[in-house]
């Protein structure tokens, strides 16, 4: 599978609100223990929670994996990707 194919598919898998796997990632913009902001094929995504850390990052494959308590996942408009436009906000309370 070449890099273009891997990056063209965006998927989120959240296991027990503690392990998140994200594909289609083109860049990580910022991160700390309370939020991770990344640019994806579908726009900017912000993951919020507690004790967050990046356990795996491979931009060649477009893969980001995190661990920690996930409270919300938000999509926003972002200049970085030129896409976006929809919002999936506070899906986990």
PDB file of N, CA, C and O in Angstrom, residues 2-63:
ATOM      1  N   UNK A   2       0.671   2.132  -0.925  1.00  0.00           N
ATOM      2  CA  UNK A   2       1.510   3.333  -0.968  1.00  0.00           C
ATOM      3  C   UNK A   2       0.990   4.390  -0.006  1.00  0.00           C
ATOM      4  O   UNK A   2      -0.113   4.318   0.495  1.00  0.00           O
ATOM      5  N   UNK A   3       1.776   5.431   0.251  1.00  0.00           N
ATOM      6  CA  UNK A   3       1.422   6.482   1.199  1.00  0.00           C
ATOM      7  C   UNK A   3       0.166   7.239   0.827  1.00  0.00           C
ATOM      8  O   UNK A   3      -0.608   7.622   1.673  1.00  0.00           O
ATOM      9  N   UNK A   4      -0.055   7.440  -0.491  1.00  0.00           N
ATOM     10  CA  UNK A   4      -1.238   8.173  -0.912  1.00  0.00           C
ATOM     11  C   UNK A   4      -2.513   7.429  -0.541  1.00  0.00           C
ATOM     12  O   UNK A   4      -3.473   8.019  -0.072  1.00  0.00           O
ATOM     13  N   UNK A   5      -2.525   6.124  -0.710  1.00  0.00           N
ATOM     14  CA  UNK A   5      -3.696   5.335  -0.360  1.00  0.00           C
ATOM     15  C   UNK A   5      -3.943   5.359   1.136  1.00  0.00           C
ATOM     16  O   UNK A   5      -5.058   5.514   1.595  1.00  0.00           O
ATOM     17  N   UNK A   6      -2.881   5.220   1.921  1.00  0.00           N
ATOM     18  CA  UNK A   6      -3.026   5.217   3.379  1.00  0.00           C
ATOM     19  C   UNK A   6      -3.571   6.544   3.871  1.00  0.00           C
ATOM     20  O   UNK A   6      -4.407   6.584   4.772  1.00  0.00           O
ATOM     21  N   UNK A   7      -3.116   7.656   3.320  1.00  0.00           N
ATOM     22  CA  UNK A   7      -3.543   8.966   3.789  1.00  0.00           C
ATOM     23  C   UNK A   7      -4.913   9.371   3.277  1.00  0.00           C
ATOM     24  O   UNK A   7      -5.507  10.300   3.785  1.00  0.00           O
ATOM     25  N   UNK A   8      -5.432   8.700   2.253  1.00  0.00           N
ATOM     26  CA  UNK A   8      -6.701   9.122   1.681  1.00  0.00           C
ATOM     27  C   UNK A   8      -7.902   8.555   2.440  1.00  0.00           C
ATOM     28  O   UNK A   8      -9.022   8.913   2.154  1.00  0.00           O
ATOM     29  N   UNK A   9      -7.698   7.677   3.413  1.00  0.00           N
ATOM     30  CA  UNK A   9      -8.782   7.093   4.187  1.00  0.00           C
ATOM     31  C   UNK A   9      -8.706   7.585   5.619  1.00  0.00           C
ATOM     32  O   UNK A   9      -7.708   7.408   6.290  1.00  0.00           O
ATOM     33  N   UNK A  10      -9.785   8.189   6.061  1.00  0.00           N
ATOM     34  CA  UNK A  10      -9.829   8.730   7.415  1.00  0.00           C
ATOM     35  C   UNK A  10     -10.697   7.824   8.281  1.00  0.00           C
ATOM     36  O   UNK A  10     -11.827   7.504   7.916  1.00  0.00           O
ATOM     37  N   UNK A  11     -10.145   7.392   9.411  1.00  0.00           N
ATOM     38  CA  UNK A  11     -10.888   6.515  10.312  1.00  0.00           C
ATOM     39  C   UNK A  11     -10.517   6.835  11.753  1.00  0.00           C
ATOM     40  O   UNK A  11      -9.369   7.143  12.051  1.00  0.00           O
ATOM     41  N   UNK A  12     -11.511   6.741  12.624  1.00  0.00           N
ATOM     42  CA  UNK A  12     -11.304   6.910  14.064  1.00  0.00           C
ATOM     43  C   UNK A  12     -11.788   5.640  14.747  1.00  0.00           C
ATOM     44  O   UNK A  12     -12.911   5.203  14.516  1.00  0.00           O
ATOM     45  N   UNK A  13     -10.931   5.068  15.587  1.00  0.00           N
ATOM     46  CA  UNK A  13     -11.324   3.922  16.409  1.00  0.00           C
ATOM     47  C   UNK A  13     -11.010   4.288  17.852  1.00  0.00           C
ATOM     48  O   UNK A  13      -9.863   4.582  18.185  1.00  0.00           O
ATOM     49  N   UNK A  14     -12.041   4.283  18.691  1.00  0.00           N
ATOM     50  CA  UNK A  14     -11.873   4.600  20.109  1.00  0.00           C
ATOM     51  C   UNK A  14     -12.245   3.367  20.922  1.00  0.00           C
ATOM     52  O   UNK A  14     -13.358   2.867  20.806  1.00  0.00           O
ATOM     53  N   UNK A  15     -11.302   2.897  21.710  1.00  0.00           N
ATOM     54  CA  UNK A  15     -11.520   1.717  22.540  1.00  0.00           C
ATOM     55  C   UNK A  15     -11.617   2.133  24.006  1.00  0.00           C
ATOM     56  O   UNK A  15     -10.657   2.664  24.560  1.00  0.00           O
ATOM     57  N   UNK A  16     -12.792   1.897  24.592  1.00  0.00           N
ATOM     58  CA  UNK A  16     -13.035   2.149  26.007  1.00  0.00           C
ATOM     59  C   UNK A  16     -12.653   3.555  26.456  1.00  0.00           C
ATOM     60  O   UNK A  16     -12.236   3.766  27.591  1.00  0.00           O
ATOM     61  N   UNK A  17     -12.768   4.513  25.540  1.00  0.00           N
ATOM     62  CA  UNK A  17     -12.437   5.931  25.804  1.00  0.00           C
ATOM     63  C   UNK A  17     -11.014   6.124  26.305  1.00  0.00           C
ATOM     64  O   UNK A  17     -10.685   7.159  26.875  1.00  0.00           O
ATOM     65  N   UNK A  18     -10.128   5.145  26.079  1.00  0.00           N
ATOM     66  CA  UNK A  18      -8.754   5.246  26.569  1.00  0.00           C
ATOM     67  C   UNK A  18      -7.698   5.086  25.479  1.00  0.00           C
ATOM     68  O   UNK A  18      -6.587   5.563  25.636  1.00  0.00           O
ATOM     69  N   UNK A  19      -8.023   4.404  24.396  1.00  0.00           N
ATOM     70  CA  UNK A  19      -7.078   4.197  23.300  1.00  0.00           C
ATOM     71  C   UNK A  19      -7.737   4.655  22.004  1.00  0.00           C
ATOM     72  O   UNK A  19      -8.793   4.152  21.629  1.00  0.00           O
ATOM     73  N   UNK A  20      -7.101   5.598  21.340  1.00  0.00           N
ATOM     74  CA  UNK A  20      -7.639   6.169  20.109  1.00  0.00           C
ATOM     75  C   UNK A  20      -6.664   5.912  18.978  1.00  0.00           C
ATOM     76  O   UNK A  20      -5.458   6.140  19.123  1.00  0.00           O
ATOM     77  N   UNK A  21      -7.190   5.425  17.872  1.00  0.00           N
ATOM     78  CA  UNK A  21      -6.394   5.231  16.666  1.00  0.00           C
ATOM     79  C   UNK A  21      -7.032   6.061  15.561  1.00  0.00           C
ATOM     80  O   UNK A  21      -8.240   5.985  15.327  1.00  0.00           O
ATOM     81  N   UNK A  22      -6.225   6.851  14.889  1.00  0.00           N
ATOM     82  CA  UNK A  22      -6.700   7.797  13.891  1.00  0.00           C
ATOM     83  C   UNK A  22      -5.861   7.635  12.632  1.00  0.00           C
ATOM     84  O   UNK A  22      -4.633   7.604  12.715  1.00  0.00           O
ATOM     85  N   UNK A  23      -6.513   7.488  11.478  1.00  0.00           N
ATOM     86  CA  UNK A  23      -5.791   7.430  10.212  1.00  0.00           C
ATOM     87  C   UNK A  23      -6.162   8.636   9.359  1.00  0.00           C
ATOM     88  O   UNK A  23      -7.146   9.315   9.621  1.00  0.00           O
ATOM     89  N   UNK A  24      -5.373   8.892   8.341  1.00  0.00           N
ATOM     90  CA  UNK A  24      -5.580  10.064   7.498  1.00  0.00           C
ATOM     91  C   UNK A  24      -4.943  11.312   8.072  1.00  0.00           C
ATOM     92  O   UNK A  24      -5.248  12.419   7.660  1.00  0.00           O
ATOM     93  N   UNK A  25      -4.017  11.141   9.025  1.00  0.00           N
ATOM     94  CA  UNK A  25      -3.353  12.275   9.679  1.00  0.00           C
ATOM     95  C   UNK A  25      -2.218  12.781   8.793  1.00  0.00           C
ATOM     96  O   UNK A  25      -1.384  12.011   8.334  1.00  0.00           O
ATOM     97  N   UNK A  26      -2.205  14.085   8.554  1.00  0.00           N
ATOM     98  CA  UNK A  26      -1.145  14.679   7.751  1.00  0.00           C
ATOM     99  C   UNK A  26      -0.138  15.465   8.590  1.00  0.00           C
ATOM    100  O   UNK A  26       0.985  15.680   8.155  1.00  0.00           O
ATOM    101  N   UNK A  27      -0.548  15.887   9.804  1.00  0.00           N
ATOM    102  CA  UNK A  27       0.355  16.647  10.667  1.00  0.00           C
ATOM    103  C   UNK A  27      -0.226  16.715  12.080  1.00  0.00           C
ATOM    104  O   UNK A  27      -1.443  16.690  12.246  1.00  0.00           O
ATOM    105  N   UNK A  28       0.644  16.787  13.071  1.00  0.00           N
ATOM    106  CA  UNK A  28       0.218  17.068  14.441  1.00  0.00           C
ATOM    107  C   UNK A  28       0.600  18.516  14.705  1.00  0.00           C
ATOM    108  O   UNK A  28       1.764  18.895  14.608  1.00  0.00           O
ATOM    109  N   UNK A  29      -0.387  19.338  15.004  1.00  0.00           N
ATOM    110  CA  UNK A  29      -0.183  20.771  15.160  1.00  0.00           C
ATOM    111  C   UNK A  29       0.260  21.122  16.574  1.00  0.00           C
ATOM    112  O   UNK A  29       1.168  21.926  16.769  1.00  0.00           O
ATOM    113  N   UNK A  30      -0.390  20.515  17.572  1.00  0.00           N
ATOM    114  CA  UNK A  30      -0.049  20.794  18.973  1.00  0.00           C
ATOM    115  C   UNK A  30      -0.535  19.636  19.831  1.00  0.00           C
ATOM    116  O   UNK A  30      -1.480  18.937  19.466  1.00  0.00           O
ATOM    117  N   UNK A  31       0.125  19.447  20.976  1.00  0.00           N
ATOM    118  CA  UNK A  31      -0.348  18.428  21.898  1.00  0.00           C
ATOM    119  C   UNK A  31       0.164  18.699  23.303  1.00  0.00           C
ATOM    120  O   UNK A  31       1.212  19.295  23.501  1.00  0.00           O
ATOM    121  N   UNK A  32      -0.637  18.306  24.274  1.00  0.00           N
ATOM    122  CA  UNK A  32      -0.249  18.271  25.676  1.00  0.00           C
ATOM    123  C   UNK A  32      -1.120  17.218  26.347  1.00  0.00           C
ATOM    124  O   UNK A  32      -1.820  16.469  25.654  1.00  0.00           O
ATOM    125  N   UNK A  33      -1.129  17.149  27.656  1.00  0.00           N
ATOM    126  CA  UNK A  33      -1.870  16.099  28.350  1.00  0.00           C
ATOM    127  C   UNK A  33      -3.382  16.297  28.301  1.00  0.00           C
ATOM    128  O   UNK A  33      -4.136  15.385  28.622  1.00  0.00           O
ATOM    129  N   UNK A  34      -3.851  17.486  27.883  1.00  0.00           N
ATOM    130  CA  UNK A  34      -5.289  17.768  27.847  1.00  0.00           C
ATOM    131  C   UNK A  34      -5.867  17.870  26.448  1.00  0.00           C
ATOM    132  O   UNK A  34      -7.081  17.843  26.291  1.00  0.00           O
ATOM    133  N   UNK A  35      -5.023  18.001  25.420  1.00  0.00           N
ATOM    134  CA  UNK A  35      -5.546  18.068  24.047  1.00  0.00           C
ATOM    135  C   UNK A  35      -4.469  17.717  23.026  1.00  0.00           C
ATOM    136  O   UNK A  35      -3.285  17.951  23.245  1.00  0.00           O
ATOM    137  N   UNK A  36      -4.944  17.164  21.920  1.00  0.00           N
ATOM    138  CA  UNK A  36      -4.087  16.879  20.767  1.00  0.00           C
ATOM    139  C   UNK A  36      -4.801  17.470  19.558  1.00  0.00           C
ATOM    140  O   UNK A  36      -5.977  17.173  19.323  1.00  0.00           O
ATOM    141  N   UNK A  37      -4.110  18.316  18.812  1.00  0.00           N
ATOM    142  CA  UNK A  37      -4.667  18.937  17.613  1.00  0.00           C
ATOM    143  C   UNK A  37      -3.889  18.432  16.410  1.00  0.00           C
ATOM    144  O   UNK A  37      -2.661  18.525  16.378  1.00  0.00           O
ATOM    145  N   UNK A  38      -4.621  17.890  15.439  1.00  0.00           N
ATOM    146  CA  UNK A  38      -3.971  17.327  14.255  1.00  0.00           C
ATOM    147  C   UNK A  38      -4.716  17.748  12.998  1.00  0.00           C
ATOM    148  O   UNK A  38      -5.915  18.037  13.034  1.00  0.00           O
ATOM    149  N   UNK A  39      -3.995  17.769  11.885  1.00  0.00           N
ATOM    150  CA  UNK A  39      -4.591  18.024  10.581  1.00  0.00           C
ATOM    151  C   UNK A  39      -4.800  16.662   9.926  1.00  0.00           C
ATOM    152  O   UNK A  39      -3.904  15.813   9.937  1.00  0.00           O
ATOM    153  N   UNK A  40      -5.997  16.448   9.385  1.00  0.00           N
ATOM    154  CA  UNK A  40      -6.314  15.178   8.738  1.00  0.00           C
ATOM    155  C   UNK A  40      -6.858  15.445   7.340  1.00  0.00           C
ATOM    156  O   UNK A  40      -7.091  16.597   6.965  1.00  0.00           O
ATOM    157  N   UNK A  41      -7.102  14.369   6.612  1.00  0.00           N
ATOM    158  CA  UNK A  41      -7.705  14.479   5.287  1.00  0.00           C
ATOM    159  C   UNK A  41      -9.092  15.102   5.343  1.00  0.00           C
ATOM    160  O   UNK A  41      -9.583  15.615   4.348  1.00  0.00           O
ATOM    161  N   UNK A  42      -9.737  15.061   6.509  1.00  0.00           N
ATOM    162  CA  UNK A  42     -11.092  15.579   6.673  1.00  0.00           C
ATOM    163  C   UNK A  42     -11.124  16.903   7.429  1.00  0.00           C
ATOM    164  O   UNK A  42     -12.196  17.367   7.794  1.00  0.00           O
ATOM    165  N   UNK A  43      -9.983  17.503   7.679  1.00  0.00           N
ATOM    166  CA  UNK A  43      -9.922  18.779   8.380  1.00  0.00           C
ATOM    167  C   UNK A  43      -9.193  18.665   9.709  1.00  0.00           C
ATOM    168  O   UNK A  43      -8.646  17.626  10.053  1.00  0.00           O
ATOM    169  N   UNK A  44      -9.212  19.752  10.448  1.00  0.00           N
ATOM    170  CA  UNK A  44      -8.555  19.804  11.750  1.00  0.00           C
ATOM    171  C   UNK A  44      -9.387  19.010  12.756  1.00  0.00           C
ATOM    172  O   UNK A  44     -10.605  19.113  12.771  1.00  0.00           O
ATOM    173  N   UNK A  45      -8.705  18.214  13.589  1.00  0.00           N
ATOM    174  CA  UNK A  45      -9.382  17.463  14.635  1.00  0.00           C
ATOM    175  C   UNK A  45      -8.715  17.788  15.966  1.00  0.00           C
ATOM    176  O   UNK A  45      -7.490  17.934  16.032  1.00  0.00           O
ATOM    177  N   UNK A  46      -9.534  17.962  17.003  1.00  0.00           N
ATOM    178  CA  UNK A  46      -9.032  18.229  18.348  1.00  0.00           C
ATOM    179  C   UNK A  46      -9.563  17.139  19.264  1.00  0.00           C
ATOM    180  O   UNK A  46     -10.777  16.939  19.358  1.00  0.00           O
ATOM    181  N   UNK A  47      -8.657  16.441  19.919  1.00  0.00           N
ATOM    182  CA  UNK A  47      -9.001  15.405  20.880  1.00  0.00           C
ATOM    183  C   UNK A  47      -8.741  15.994  22.252  1.00  0.00           C
ATOM    184  O   UNK A  47      -7.633  16.469  22.522  1.00  0.00           O
ATOM    185  N   UNK A  48      -9.755  15.989  23.115  1.00  0.00           N
ATOM    186  CA  UNK A  48      -9.605  16.553  24.458  1.00  0.00           C
ATOM    187  C   UNK A  48      -9.823  15.466  25.495  1.00  0.00           C
ATOM    188  O   UNK A  48     -10.618  14.554  25.297  1.00  0.00           O
ATOM    189  N   UNK A  49      -9.091  15.596  26.604  1.00  0.00           N
ATOM    190  CA  UNK A  49      -9.229  14.628  27.676  1.00  0.00           C
ATOM    191  C   UNK A  49      -8.231  14.885  28.783  1.00  0.00           C
ATOM    192  O   UNK A  49      -7.781  16.012  28.974  1.00  0.00           O
ATOM    193  N   UNK A  50      -7.875  13.809  29.476  1.00  0.00           N
ATOM    194  CA  UNK A  50      -6.921  13.901  30.579  1.00  0.00           C
ATOM    195  C   UNK A  50      -5.850  12.834  30.402  1.00  0.00           C
ATOM    196  O   UNK A  50      -6.131  11.718  29.977  1.00  0.00           O
ATOM    197  N   UNK A  51      -4.622  13.190  30.730  1.00  0.00           N
ATOM    198  CA  UNK A  51      -3.513  12.255  30.657  1.00  0.00           C
ATOM    199  C   UNK A  51      -3.248  11.741  29.250  1.00  0.00           C
ATOM    200  O   UNK A  51      -2.789  10.612  29.077  1.00  0.00           O
ATOM    201  N   UNK A  52      -3.522  12.573  28.242  1.00  0.00           N
ATOM    202  CA  UNK A  52      -3.328  12.158  26.853  1.00  0.00           C
ATOM    203  C   UNK A  52      -1.852  12.133  26.491  1.00  0.00           C
ATOM    204  O   UNK A  52      -1.088  13.027  26.868  1.00  0.00           O
ATOM    205  N   UNK A  53      -1.456  11.104  25.773  1.00  0.00           N
ATOM    206  CA  UNK A  53      -0.128  11.096  25.179  1.00  0.00           C
ATOM    207  C   UNK A  53      -0.160  10.310  23.877  1.00  0.00           C
ATOM    208  O   UNK A  53      -1.041   9.480  23.662  1.00  0.00           O
ATOM    209  N   UNK A  54       0.762  10.634  23.010  1.00  0.00           N
ATOM    210  CA  UNK A  54       0.850   9.993  21.703  1.00  0.00           C
ATOM    211  C   UNK A  54       1.707   8.741  21.866  1.00  0.00           C
ATOM    212  O   UNK A  54       2.877   8.824  22.229  1.00  0.00           O
ATOM    213  N   UNK A  55       1.102   7.585  21.590  1.00  0.00           N
ATOM    214  CA  UNK A  55       1.842   6.335  21.712  1.00  0.00           C
ATOM    215  C   UNK A  55       2.484   5.919  20.391  1.00  0.00           C
ATOM    216  O   UNK A  55       3.472   5.210  20.383  1.00  0.00           O
ATOM    217  N   UNK A  56       1.910   6.399  19.264  1.00  0.00           N
ATOM    218  CA  UNK A  56       2.500   6.104  17.953  1.00  0.00           C
ATOM    219  C   UNK A  56       2.122   7.223  16.991  1.00  0.00           C
ATOM    220  O   UNK A  56       0.970   7.653  16.948  1.00  0.00           O
ATOM    221  N   UNK A  57       3.102   7.663  16.219  1.00  0.00           N
ATOM    222  CA  UNK A  57       2.867   8.655  15.175  1.00  0.00           C
ATOM    223  C   UNK A  57       3.709   8.288  13.967  1.00  0.00           C
ATOM    224  O   UNK A  57       4.926   8.156  14.069  1.00  0.00           O
ATOM    225  N   UNK A  58       3.058   8.077  12.827  1.00  0.00           N
ATOM    226  CA  UNK A  58       3.748   7.797  11.584  1.00  0.00           C
ATOM    227  C   UNK A  58       3.055   8.599  10.492  1.00  0.00           C
ATOM    228  O   UNK A  58       2.009   8.200   9.985  1.00  0.00           O
ATOM    229  N   UNK A  59       3.613   9.758  10.168  1.00  0.00           N
ATOM    230  CA  UNK A  59       2.998  10.636   9.179  1.00  0.00           C
ATOM    231  C   UNK A  59       3.108  10.080   7.770  1.00  0.00           C
ATOM    232  O   UNK A  59       2.282  10.394   6.917  1.00  0.00           O
ATOM    233  N   UNK A  60       4.114   9.232   7.511  1.00  0.00           N
ATOM    234  CA  UNK A  60       4.212   8.593   6.198  1.00  0.00           C
ATOM    235  C   UNK A  60       3.007   7.696   5.940  1.00  0.00           C
ATOM    236  O   UNK A  60       2.502   7.622   4.828  1.00  0.00           O
ATOM    237  N   UNK A  61       2.535   7.009   6.989  1.00  0.00           N
ATOM    238  CA  UNK A  61       1.357   6.151   6.878  1.00  0.00           C
ATOM    239  C   UNK A  61       0.075   6.878   7.267  1.00  0.00           C
ATOM    240  O   UNK A  61      -1.016   6.357   7.086  1.00  0.00           O
ATOM    241  N   UNK A  62       0.198   8.074   7.856  1.00  0.00           N
ATOM    242  CA  UNK A  62      -0.968   8.845   8.278  1.00  0.00           C
ATOM    243  C   UNK A  62      -1.618   8.313   9.540  1.00  0.00           C
ATOM    244  O   UNK A  62      -2.821   8.453   9.723  1.00  0.00           O
ATOM    245  N   UNK A  63      -0.829   7.708  10.421  1.00  0.00           N
ATOM    246  CA  UNK A  63      -1.368   7.045  11.610  1.00  0.00           C
ATOM    247  C   UNK A  63      -0.979   7.793  12.883  1.00  0.00           C
ATOM    248  O   UNK A  63       0.184   8.150  13.069  1.00  0.00           O
TER     249      UNK A  63
END
